[in-house]
Coordinates of C-alpha atoms and ligand atoms in Angstrom, one line a residue:
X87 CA 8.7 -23.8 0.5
X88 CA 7.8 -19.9 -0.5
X89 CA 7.3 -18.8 -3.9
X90 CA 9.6 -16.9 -5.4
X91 CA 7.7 -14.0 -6.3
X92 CA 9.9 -12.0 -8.2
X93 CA 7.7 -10.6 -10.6
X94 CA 5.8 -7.0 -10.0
X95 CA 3.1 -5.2 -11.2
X96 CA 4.6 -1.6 -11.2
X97 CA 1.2 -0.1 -11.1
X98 CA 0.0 -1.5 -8.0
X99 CA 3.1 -3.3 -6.4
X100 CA 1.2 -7.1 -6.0
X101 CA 4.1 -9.6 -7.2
X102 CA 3.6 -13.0 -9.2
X103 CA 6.1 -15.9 -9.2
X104 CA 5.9 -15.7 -13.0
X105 CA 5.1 -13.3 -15.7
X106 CA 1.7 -12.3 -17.0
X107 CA 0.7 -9.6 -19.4
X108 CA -2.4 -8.7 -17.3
X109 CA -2.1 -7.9 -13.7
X110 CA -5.1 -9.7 -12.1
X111 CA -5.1 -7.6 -9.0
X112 CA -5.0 -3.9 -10.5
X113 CA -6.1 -5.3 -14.3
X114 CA -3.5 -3.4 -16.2
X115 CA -1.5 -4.7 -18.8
X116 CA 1.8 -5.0 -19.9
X117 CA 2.9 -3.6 -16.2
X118 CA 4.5 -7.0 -14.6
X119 CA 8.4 -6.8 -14.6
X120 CA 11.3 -9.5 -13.1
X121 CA 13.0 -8.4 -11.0
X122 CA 15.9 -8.7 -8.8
X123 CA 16.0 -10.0 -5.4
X124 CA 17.4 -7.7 -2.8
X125 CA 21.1 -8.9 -1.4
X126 CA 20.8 -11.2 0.9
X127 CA 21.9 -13.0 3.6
X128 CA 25.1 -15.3 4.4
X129 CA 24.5 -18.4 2.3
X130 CA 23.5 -21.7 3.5
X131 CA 22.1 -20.2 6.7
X132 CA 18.8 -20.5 7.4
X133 CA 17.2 -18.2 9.9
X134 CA 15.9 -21.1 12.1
X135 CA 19.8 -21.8 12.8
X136 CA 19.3 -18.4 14.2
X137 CA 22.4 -16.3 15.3
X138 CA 21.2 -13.1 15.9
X139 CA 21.0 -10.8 18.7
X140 CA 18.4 -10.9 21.6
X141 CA 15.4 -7.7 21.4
X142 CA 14.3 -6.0 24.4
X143 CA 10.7 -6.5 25.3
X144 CA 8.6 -4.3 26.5
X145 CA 4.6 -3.8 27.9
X146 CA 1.8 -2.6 26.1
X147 CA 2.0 0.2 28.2
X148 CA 5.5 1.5 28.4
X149 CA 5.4 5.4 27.6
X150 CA 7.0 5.7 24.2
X151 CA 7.9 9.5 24.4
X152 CA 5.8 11.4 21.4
X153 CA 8.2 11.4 18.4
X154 CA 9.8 15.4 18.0
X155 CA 8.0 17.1 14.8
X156 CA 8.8 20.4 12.9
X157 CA 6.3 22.0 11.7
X158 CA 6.5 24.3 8.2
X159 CA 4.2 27.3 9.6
X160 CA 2.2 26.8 6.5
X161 CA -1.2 25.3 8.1
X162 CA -2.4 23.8 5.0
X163 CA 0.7 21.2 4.9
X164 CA 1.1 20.9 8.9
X165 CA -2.1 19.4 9.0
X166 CA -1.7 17.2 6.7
X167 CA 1.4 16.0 8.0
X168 CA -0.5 15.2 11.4
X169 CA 0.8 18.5 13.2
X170 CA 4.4 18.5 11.5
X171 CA 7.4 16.8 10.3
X172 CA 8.0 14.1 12.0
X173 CA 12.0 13.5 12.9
X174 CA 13.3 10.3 11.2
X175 CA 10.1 9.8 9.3
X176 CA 9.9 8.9 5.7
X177 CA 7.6 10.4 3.4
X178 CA 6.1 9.5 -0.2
X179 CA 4.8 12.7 -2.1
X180 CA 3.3 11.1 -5.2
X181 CA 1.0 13.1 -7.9
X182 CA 0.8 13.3 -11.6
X183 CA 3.7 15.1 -13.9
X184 CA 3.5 18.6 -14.0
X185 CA 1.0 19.1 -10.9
X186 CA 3.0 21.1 -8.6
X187 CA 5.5 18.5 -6.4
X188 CA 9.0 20.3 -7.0
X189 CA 7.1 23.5 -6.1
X190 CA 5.7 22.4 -3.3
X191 CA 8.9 20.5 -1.9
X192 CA 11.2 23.6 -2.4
X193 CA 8.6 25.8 -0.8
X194 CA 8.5 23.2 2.0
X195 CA 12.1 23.0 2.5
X196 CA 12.6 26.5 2.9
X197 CA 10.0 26.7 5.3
X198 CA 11.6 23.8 7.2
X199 CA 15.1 25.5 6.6
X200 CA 13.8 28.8 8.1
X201 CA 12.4 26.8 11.2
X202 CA 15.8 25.1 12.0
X203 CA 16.4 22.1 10.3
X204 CA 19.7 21.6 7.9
X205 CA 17.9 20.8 4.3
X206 CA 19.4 19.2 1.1
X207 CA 17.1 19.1 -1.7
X208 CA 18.7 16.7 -4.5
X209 CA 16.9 16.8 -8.1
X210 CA 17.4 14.2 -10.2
X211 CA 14.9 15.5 -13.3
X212 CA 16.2 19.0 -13.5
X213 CA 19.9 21.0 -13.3
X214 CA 21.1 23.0 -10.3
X215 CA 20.4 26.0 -12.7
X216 CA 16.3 24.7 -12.9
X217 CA 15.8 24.8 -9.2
X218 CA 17.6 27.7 -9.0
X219 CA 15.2 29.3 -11.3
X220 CA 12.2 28.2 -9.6
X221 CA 13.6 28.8 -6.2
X222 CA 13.9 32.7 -7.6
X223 CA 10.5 32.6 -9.2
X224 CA 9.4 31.7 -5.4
X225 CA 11.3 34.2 -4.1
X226 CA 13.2 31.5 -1.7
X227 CA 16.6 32.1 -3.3
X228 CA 17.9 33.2 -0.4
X229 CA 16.9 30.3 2.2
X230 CA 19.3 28.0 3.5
X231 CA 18.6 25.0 1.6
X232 CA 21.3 23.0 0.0
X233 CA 20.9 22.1 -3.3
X234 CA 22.7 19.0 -5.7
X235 CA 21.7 17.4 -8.9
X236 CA 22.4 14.1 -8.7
X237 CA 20.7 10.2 -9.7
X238 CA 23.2 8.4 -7.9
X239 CA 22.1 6.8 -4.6
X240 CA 25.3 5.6 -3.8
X241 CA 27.1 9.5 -4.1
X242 CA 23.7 11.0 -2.6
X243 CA 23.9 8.3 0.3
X244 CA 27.5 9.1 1.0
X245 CA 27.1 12.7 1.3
X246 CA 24.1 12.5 3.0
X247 CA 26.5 10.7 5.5
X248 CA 28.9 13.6 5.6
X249 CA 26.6 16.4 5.8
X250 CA 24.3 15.1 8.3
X251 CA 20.9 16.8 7.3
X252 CA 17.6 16.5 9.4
X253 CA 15.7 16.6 5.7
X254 CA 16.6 15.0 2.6
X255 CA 14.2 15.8 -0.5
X256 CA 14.5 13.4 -3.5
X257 CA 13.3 14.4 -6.6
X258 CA 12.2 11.8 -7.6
X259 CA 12.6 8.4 -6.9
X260 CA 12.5 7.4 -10.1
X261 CA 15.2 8.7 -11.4
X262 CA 17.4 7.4 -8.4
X263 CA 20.0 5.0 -9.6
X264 CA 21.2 2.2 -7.1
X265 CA 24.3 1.0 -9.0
X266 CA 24.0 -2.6 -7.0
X267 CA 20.7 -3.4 -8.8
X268 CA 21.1 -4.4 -12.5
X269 CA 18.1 -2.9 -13.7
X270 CA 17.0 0.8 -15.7
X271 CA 16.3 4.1 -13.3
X272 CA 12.7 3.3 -13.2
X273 CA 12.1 -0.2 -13.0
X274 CA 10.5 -1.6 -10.0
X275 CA 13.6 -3.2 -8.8
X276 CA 15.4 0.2 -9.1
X277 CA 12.6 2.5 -7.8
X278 CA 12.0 -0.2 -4.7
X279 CA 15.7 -0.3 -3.6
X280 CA 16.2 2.9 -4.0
X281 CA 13.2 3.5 -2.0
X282 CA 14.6 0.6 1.1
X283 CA 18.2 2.1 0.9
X284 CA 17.1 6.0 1.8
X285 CA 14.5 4.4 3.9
X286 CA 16.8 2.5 6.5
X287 CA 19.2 4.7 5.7
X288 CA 17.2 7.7 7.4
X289 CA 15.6 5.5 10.1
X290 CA 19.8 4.7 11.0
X291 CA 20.9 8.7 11.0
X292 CA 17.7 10.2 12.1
X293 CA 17.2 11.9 9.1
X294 CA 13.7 12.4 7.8
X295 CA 13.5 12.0 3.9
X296 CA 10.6 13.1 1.6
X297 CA 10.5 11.0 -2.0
X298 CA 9.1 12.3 -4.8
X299 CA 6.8 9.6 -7.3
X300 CA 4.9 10.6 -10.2
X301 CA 2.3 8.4 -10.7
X302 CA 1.8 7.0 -14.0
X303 CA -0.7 5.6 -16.2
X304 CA 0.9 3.6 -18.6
X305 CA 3.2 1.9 -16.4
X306 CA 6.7 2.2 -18.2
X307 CA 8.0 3.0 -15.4
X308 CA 7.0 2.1 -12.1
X309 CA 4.5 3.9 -10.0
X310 CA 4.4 5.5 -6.2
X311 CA 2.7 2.4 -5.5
X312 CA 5.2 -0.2 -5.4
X313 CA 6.4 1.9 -2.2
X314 CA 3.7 3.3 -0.3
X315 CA 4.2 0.2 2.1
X316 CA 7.6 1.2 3.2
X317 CA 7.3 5.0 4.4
X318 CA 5.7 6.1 7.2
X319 CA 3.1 8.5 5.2
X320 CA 2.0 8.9 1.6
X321 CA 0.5 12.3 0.5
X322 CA -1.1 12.2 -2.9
X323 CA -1.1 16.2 -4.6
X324 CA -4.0 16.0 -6.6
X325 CA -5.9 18.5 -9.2
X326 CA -7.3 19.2 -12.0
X327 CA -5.0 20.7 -15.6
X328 CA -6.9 24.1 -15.8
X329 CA -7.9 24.2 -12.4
X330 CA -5.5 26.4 -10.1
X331 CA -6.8 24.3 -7.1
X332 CA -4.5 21.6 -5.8
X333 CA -5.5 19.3 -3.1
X334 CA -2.5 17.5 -1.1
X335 CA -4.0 14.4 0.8
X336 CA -2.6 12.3 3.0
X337 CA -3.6 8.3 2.2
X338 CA -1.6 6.6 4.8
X339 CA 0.1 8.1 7.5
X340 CA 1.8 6.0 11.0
X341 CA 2.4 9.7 13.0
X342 CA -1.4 11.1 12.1
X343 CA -4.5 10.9 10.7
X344 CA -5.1 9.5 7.7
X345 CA -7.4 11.3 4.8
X346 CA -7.1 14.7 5.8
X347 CA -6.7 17.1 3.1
X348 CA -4.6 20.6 2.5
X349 CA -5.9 22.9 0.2
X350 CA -3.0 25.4 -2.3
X351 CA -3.5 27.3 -5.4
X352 CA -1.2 27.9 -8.1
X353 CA -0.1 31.2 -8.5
X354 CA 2.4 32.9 -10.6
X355 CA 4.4 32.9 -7.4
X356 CA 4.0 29.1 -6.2
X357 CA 1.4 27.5 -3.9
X358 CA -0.3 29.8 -1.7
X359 CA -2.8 28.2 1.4
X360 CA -6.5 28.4 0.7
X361 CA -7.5 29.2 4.4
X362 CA -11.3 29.3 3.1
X363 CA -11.5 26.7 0.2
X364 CA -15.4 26.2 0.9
X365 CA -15.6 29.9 -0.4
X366 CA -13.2 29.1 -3.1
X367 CA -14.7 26.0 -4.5
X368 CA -18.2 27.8 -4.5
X369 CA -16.4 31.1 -5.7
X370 CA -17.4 30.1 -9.7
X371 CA -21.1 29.7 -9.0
X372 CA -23.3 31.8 -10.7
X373 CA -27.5 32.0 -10.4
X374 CA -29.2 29.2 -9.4
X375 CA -29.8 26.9 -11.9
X376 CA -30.7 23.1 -12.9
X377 CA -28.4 20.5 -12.2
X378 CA -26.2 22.5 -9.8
X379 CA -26.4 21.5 -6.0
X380 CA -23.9 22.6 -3.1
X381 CA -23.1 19.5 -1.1
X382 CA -21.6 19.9 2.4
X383 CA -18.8 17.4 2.6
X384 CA -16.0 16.9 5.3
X385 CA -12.6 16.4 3.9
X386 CA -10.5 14.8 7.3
X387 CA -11.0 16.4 10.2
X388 CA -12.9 19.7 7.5
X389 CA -16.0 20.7 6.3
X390 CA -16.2 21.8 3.1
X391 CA -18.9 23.4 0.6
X392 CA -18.6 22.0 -2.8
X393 CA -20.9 22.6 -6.0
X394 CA -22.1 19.6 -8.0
X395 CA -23.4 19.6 -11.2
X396 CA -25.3 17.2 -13.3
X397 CA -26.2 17.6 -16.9
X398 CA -29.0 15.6 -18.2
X399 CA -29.6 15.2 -22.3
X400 CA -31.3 12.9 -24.6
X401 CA -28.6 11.0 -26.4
X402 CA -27.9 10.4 -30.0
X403 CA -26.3 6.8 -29.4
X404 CA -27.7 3.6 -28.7
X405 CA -26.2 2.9 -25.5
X406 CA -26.4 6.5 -23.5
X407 CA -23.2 8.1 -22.3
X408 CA -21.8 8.4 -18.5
X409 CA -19.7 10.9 -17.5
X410 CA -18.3 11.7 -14.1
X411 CA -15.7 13.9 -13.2
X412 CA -14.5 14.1 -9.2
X413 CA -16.9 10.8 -8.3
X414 CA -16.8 7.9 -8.6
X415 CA -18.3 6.4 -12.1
X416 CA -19.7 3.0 -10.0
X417 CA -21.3 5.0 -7.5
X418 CA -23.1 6.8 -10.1
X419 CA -24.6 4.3 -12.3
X420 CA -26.0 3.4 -8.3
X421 CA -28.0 6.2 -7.7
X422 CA -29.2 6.8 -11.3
X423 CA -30.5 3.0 -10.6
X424 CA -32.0 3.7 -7.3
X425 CA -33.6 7.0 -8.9
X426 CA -34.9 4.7 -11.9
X427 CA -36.0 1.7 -9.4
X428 CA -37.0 3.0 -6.0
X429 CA -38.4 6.8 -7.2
X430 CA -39.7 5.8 -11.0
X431 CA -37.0 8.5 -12.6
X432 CA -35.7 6.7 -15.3
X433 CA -32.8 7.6 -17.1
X434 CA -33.2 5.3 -20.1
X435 CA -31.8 7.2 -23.4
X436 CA -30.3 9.9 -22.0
X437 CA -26.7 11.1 -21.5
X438 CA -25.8 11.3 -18.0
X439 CA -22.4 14.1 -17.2
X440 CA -22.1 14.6 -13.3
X441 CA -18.7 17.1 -12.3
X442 CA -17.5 18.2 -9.1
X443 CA -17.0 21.8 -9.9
X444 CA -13.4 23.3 -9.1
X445 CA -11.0 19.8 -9.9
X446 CA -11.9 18.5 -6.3
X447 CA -12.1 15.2 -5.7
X448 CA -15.0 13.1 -3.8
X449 CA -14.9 9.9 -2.5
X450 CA -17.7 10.6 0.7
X451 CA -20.5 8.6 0.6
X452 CA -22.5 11.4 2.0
X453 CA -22.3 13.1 -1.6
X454 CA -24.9 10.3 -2.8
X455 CA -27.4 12.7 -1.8
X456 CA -26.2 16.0 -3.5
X457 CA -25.7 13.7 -6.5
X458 CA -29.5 12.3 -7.2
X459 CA -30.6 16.1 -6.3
X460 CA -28.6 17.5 -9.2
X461 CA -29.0 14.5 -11.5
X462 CA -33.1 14.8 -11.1
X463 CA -32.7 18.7 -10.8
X464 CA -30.8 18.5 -14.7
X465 CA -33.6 16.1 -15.5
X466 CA -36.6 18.0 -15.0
X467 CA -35.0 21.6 -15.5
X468 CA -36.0 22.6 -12.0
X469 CA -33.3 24.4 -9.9
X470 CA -33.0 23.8 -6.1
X471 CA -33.3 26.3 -3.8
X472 CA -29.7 28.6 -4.0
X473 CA -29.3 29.0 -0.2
X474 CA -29.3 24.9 0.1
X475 CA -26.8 22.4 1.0
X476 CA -27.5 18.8 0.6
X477 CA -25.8 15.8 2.1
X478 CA -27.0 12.1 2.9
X479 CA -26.2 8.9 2.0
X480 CA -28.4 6.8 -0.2
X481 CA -29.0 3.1 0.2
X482 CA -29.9 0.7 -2.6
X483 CA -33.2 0.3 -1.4
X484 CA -34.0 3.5 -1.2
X485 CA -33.9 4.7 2.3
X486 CA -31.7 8.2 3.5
X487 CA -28.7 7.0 6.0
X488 CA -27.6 9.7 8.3
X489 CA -23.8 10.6 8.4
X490 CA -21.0 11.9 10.5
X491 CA -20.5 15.7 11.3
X492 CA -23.9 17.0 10.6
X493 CA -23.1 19.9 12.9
X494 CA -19.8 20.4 11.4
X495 CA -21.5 20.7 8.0
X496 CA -23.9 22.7 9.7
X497 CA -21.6 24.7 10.7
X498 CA -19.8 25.5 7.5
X499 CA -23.0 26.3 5.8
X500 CA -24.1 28.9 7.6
X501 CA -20.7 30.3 7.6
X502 CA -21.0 30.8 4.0
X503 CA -24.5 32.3 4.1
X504 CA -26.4 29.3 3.2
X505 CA -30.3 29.1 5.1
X506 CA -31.5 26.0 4.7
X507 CA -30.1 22.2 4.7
X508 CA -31.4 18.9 3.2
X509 CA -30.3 15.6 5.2
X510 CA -31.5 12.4 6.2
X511 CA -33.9 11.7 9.2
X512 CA -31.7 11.5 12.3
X513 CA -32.9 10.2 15.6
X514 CA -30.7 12.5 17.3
X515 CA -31.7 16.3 16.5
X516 CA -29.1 18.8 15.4
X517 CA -29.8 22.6 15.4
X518 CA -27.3 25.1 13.9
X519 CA -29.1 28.4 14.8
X520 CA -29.5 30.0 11.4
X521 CA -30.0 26.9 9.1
X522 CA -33.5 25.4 9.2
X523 CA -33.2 22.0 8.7
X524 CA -35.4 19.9 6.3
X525 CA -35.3 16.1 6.5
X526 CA -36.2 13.3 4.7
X527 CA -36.6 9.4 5.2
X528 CA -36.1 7.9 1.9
X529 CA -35.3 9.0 -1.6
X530 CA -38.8 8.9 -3.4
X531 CA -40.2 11.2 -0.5
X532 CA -36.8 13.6 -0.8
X533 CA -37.6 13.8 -4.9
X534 CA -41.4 14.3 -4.1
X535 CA -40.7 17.2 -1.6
X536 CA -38.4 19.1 -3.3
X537 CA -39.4 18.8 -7.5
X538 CA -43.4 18.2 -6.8
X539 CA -45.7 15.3 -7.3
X540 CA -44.5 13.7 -10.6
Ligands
TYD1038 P1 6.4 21.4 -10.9 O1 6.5 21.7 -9.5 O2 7.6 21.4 -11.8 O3 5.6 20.0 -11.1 P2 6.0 18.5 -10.8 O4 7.2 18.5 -10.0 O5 4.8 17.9 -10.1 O6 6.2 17.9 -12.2 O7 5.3 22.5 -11.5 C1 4.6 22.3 -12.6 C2 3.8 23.5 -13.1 O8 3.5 24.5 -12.1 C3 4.4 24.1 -14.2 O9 3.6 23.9 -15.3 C4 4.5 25.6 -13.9 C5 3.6 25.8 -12.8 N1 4.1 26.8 -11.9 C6 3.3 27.9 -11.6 O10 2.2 28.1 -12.1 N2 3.8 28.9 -10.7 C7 5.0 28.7 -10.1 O11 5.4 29.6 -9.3 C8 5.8 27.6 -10.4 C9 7.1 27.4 -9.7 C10 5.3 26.6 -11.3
MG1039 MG1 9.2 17.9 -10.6

């Protein structure tokens, strides 16, 4: 017989059939909640009885027509969306309090409001009077988007029937109330049927609806996570406090490409596109000078110039500090063992800072390369060459791997004025007229070229 599994982990959505203070899959604590089945079915029947109606087959073949899509006319956010809004599609917009969703949303409805489609905006966090506020702020007080404050599902569900929208926004998810489920706005159980019940209900009316979830860290109350599985796409809006950059990426998405990125920036007056963010994540970069390295990344389907910078300094504490900010922290204590190991650059008793300049994000494994360069560049007080870009993966044994898009990245660089590029050895030859190309088969001969015999 199945498990009941009716307890959840609100951080990461994997359910136990009893409780636990740790989750084992995600490791956090205190996170795993009961909660309450879903209504179900006649009793006493089992499915195998079976009663139900027949489905219509059909080939691998048949020509499904392309689903119908809207786009905003903002670029940045039509990309990332896979070329629009798709009708009847369910979205998941989750990011951090305070980063920017609300803004984004209400600029996004009245873009999709100006492009045809009948828009009600429901905010369960703030008043009518907030949005109103903001919507003035953005100067969209005048767009056709219909506005209510409301948490409960049942009231939002019945006018939704009435008024027959193509785009319902929810602000947020977890505030929505489903009066059926005896649990707090919040919980898992709460935030998941809320999440099923505007879900099927858009898939039945042909309604698309966009969700907001904050993500949060401490788990009181559960996280985008514990419904990523049931919307069609899940766009994370990502950046750094200070920063004005925000980066809205799409994780999962059925109508698109998954991964690709849009790049806004906070202004006084909303987001506005960054139509060039290579040139606005180098923008900050001053003279050349040790431990800073541009790395040519793709973001999706993008190229994009990035600065990394390393700061290398003997350490007062027993057991040297690591600090990474826009990497990832495992991937870093990698290459400063490959450096140690494979090139004789030891780090031992020194404090390690690496920080991907501007609040973005990397996850690329072609950044391994533009790491080590800055990390050794900090380390022996040498800077690298200013009109440089750097990318390549870096093995554990040492050697350079090639990567995808070397053109594209290329491409990008000399766009920017950049002359020269650093990359692995590739079998196949790529010329971008105006870059000359310097290549290398393994780490030890990259750190030999570039900072001298050691
Ligand atoms: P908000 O959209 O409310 O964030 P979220 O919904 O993710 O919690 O916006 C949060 C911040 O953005 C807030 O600190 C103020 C700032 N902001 C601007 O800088 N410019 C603007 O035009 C607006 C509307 C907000
Ligand atoms: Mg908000």
């Amino acid at each position: 017989m199945a498990k009941d599994l009716s307890f959840v982990c609100s951080e990461c959505g994997a359910a136990y059939s009893k409780w636990s203070g740790q989750c084992d899959a995600c490791q956090a604590w205190n996170t795993i909640h009961e909660t309450k089945a879903l209504a179900s079915g006649p009793k006493g029947k089992t499915l195998g009885g079976m009663r139900g109606r027949a489905i219509p087959l059909i080939d691998l073949d048949t020509q499904e027509p392309e689903p119908p899509r809207t786009q905003a006319g903002v670029a940045e956010l039509d990309r990332v969306l896979g070329g629009g809004l798709v009708k009847a599609s369910a979205l998941l917009v989750g990011g951090d309090p305070g980063i920017g969703k609300s803004t984004l949303l209400l600029q996004a409805a009245a873009r999709f409001a100006r492009n045809g489609l009948k828009v009600i905006y429901i905010s369960g966090e703030e008043s009518t009077a907030q949005v109103q506020m903001r919507a003035r702020r953005l100067g969209l007080e005048k767009s056709p988007v219909r506005l209510a404050a409301e948490t409960n599902l049942r009231d939002i569900l019945t006018t939704l029937e009435a008024e027959k929208p193509d785009l319902a926004i929810i602000d947020s998810i977890q505030t929505m109330w489903a009066d059926n489920v005896e649990s707090a706005p919040g919980s898992v159980s709460q935030v998941r049927a809320s999440a099923h019940e505007l879900t099927t209900f858009a898939k039945r009316n042909g309604m698309s609806v966009i969700m907001v979830g904050h993500v949060t860290k401490d788990g009181s109350i559960a996280g985008p996570r514990v419904v990523e599985h049931m919307v069609d796409t899940v766009l994370y809006f990502e950046g750094e406090r200070g920063h004005q950059f925000r980066i809205l990426r799409s994780v999962k998405n059925r109508f698109g490409p998954a991964d690709e990125i849009g790049v806004f920036e906070m202004t006084g007056k909303g987001l506005a596109e960054v139509k060039n963010p290579s040139a606005l994540f180098l923008s900050e970069r001053g003279a050349p000078a040790p431990g800073s390295v541009v790395f040519a990344g793709i973001e999706g389907t993008r190229p994009m110039l990035c600065e990394i910078q390393a700061l290398v300094a003997p350490s007062p504490h027993s057991q040297p500090r690591r600090s990474v900010v826009g990497w990832d922290g495992g991937r870093l204590a990698m290459i400063l063992a490959v450096l140690e190991s494979r090139c004789g650059v030891p780090f031992t008793g020194l404090d390690v800072y690496l920080n991907v300049a501007g609040g973005l994000r990397i996850s690329e494994p072609a950044a391994d390369l533009a790491v080590a360069a800055a990390l050794v560049s900090a380390r022996e007080d040498a800077a690298l060459p200013a009109e440089a870009v750097i990318f390549g993966e870096i093995s554990l044994s040492g050697a350079l791997r090639p990567v995808a898009q070397t053109e594209n990245r290329l491409k990008e660089a000399e766009k920017l004025g950049f002359t020269s590029a650093i990359s692995p050895h590739q079998a196949k030859q790529v010329a971008v007229k105006g870059i000359s190309l310097r290549q290398s088969h393994d780490l030890a001969a990259f750190v030999e070229e570039v900072f001298g015999a050691r």
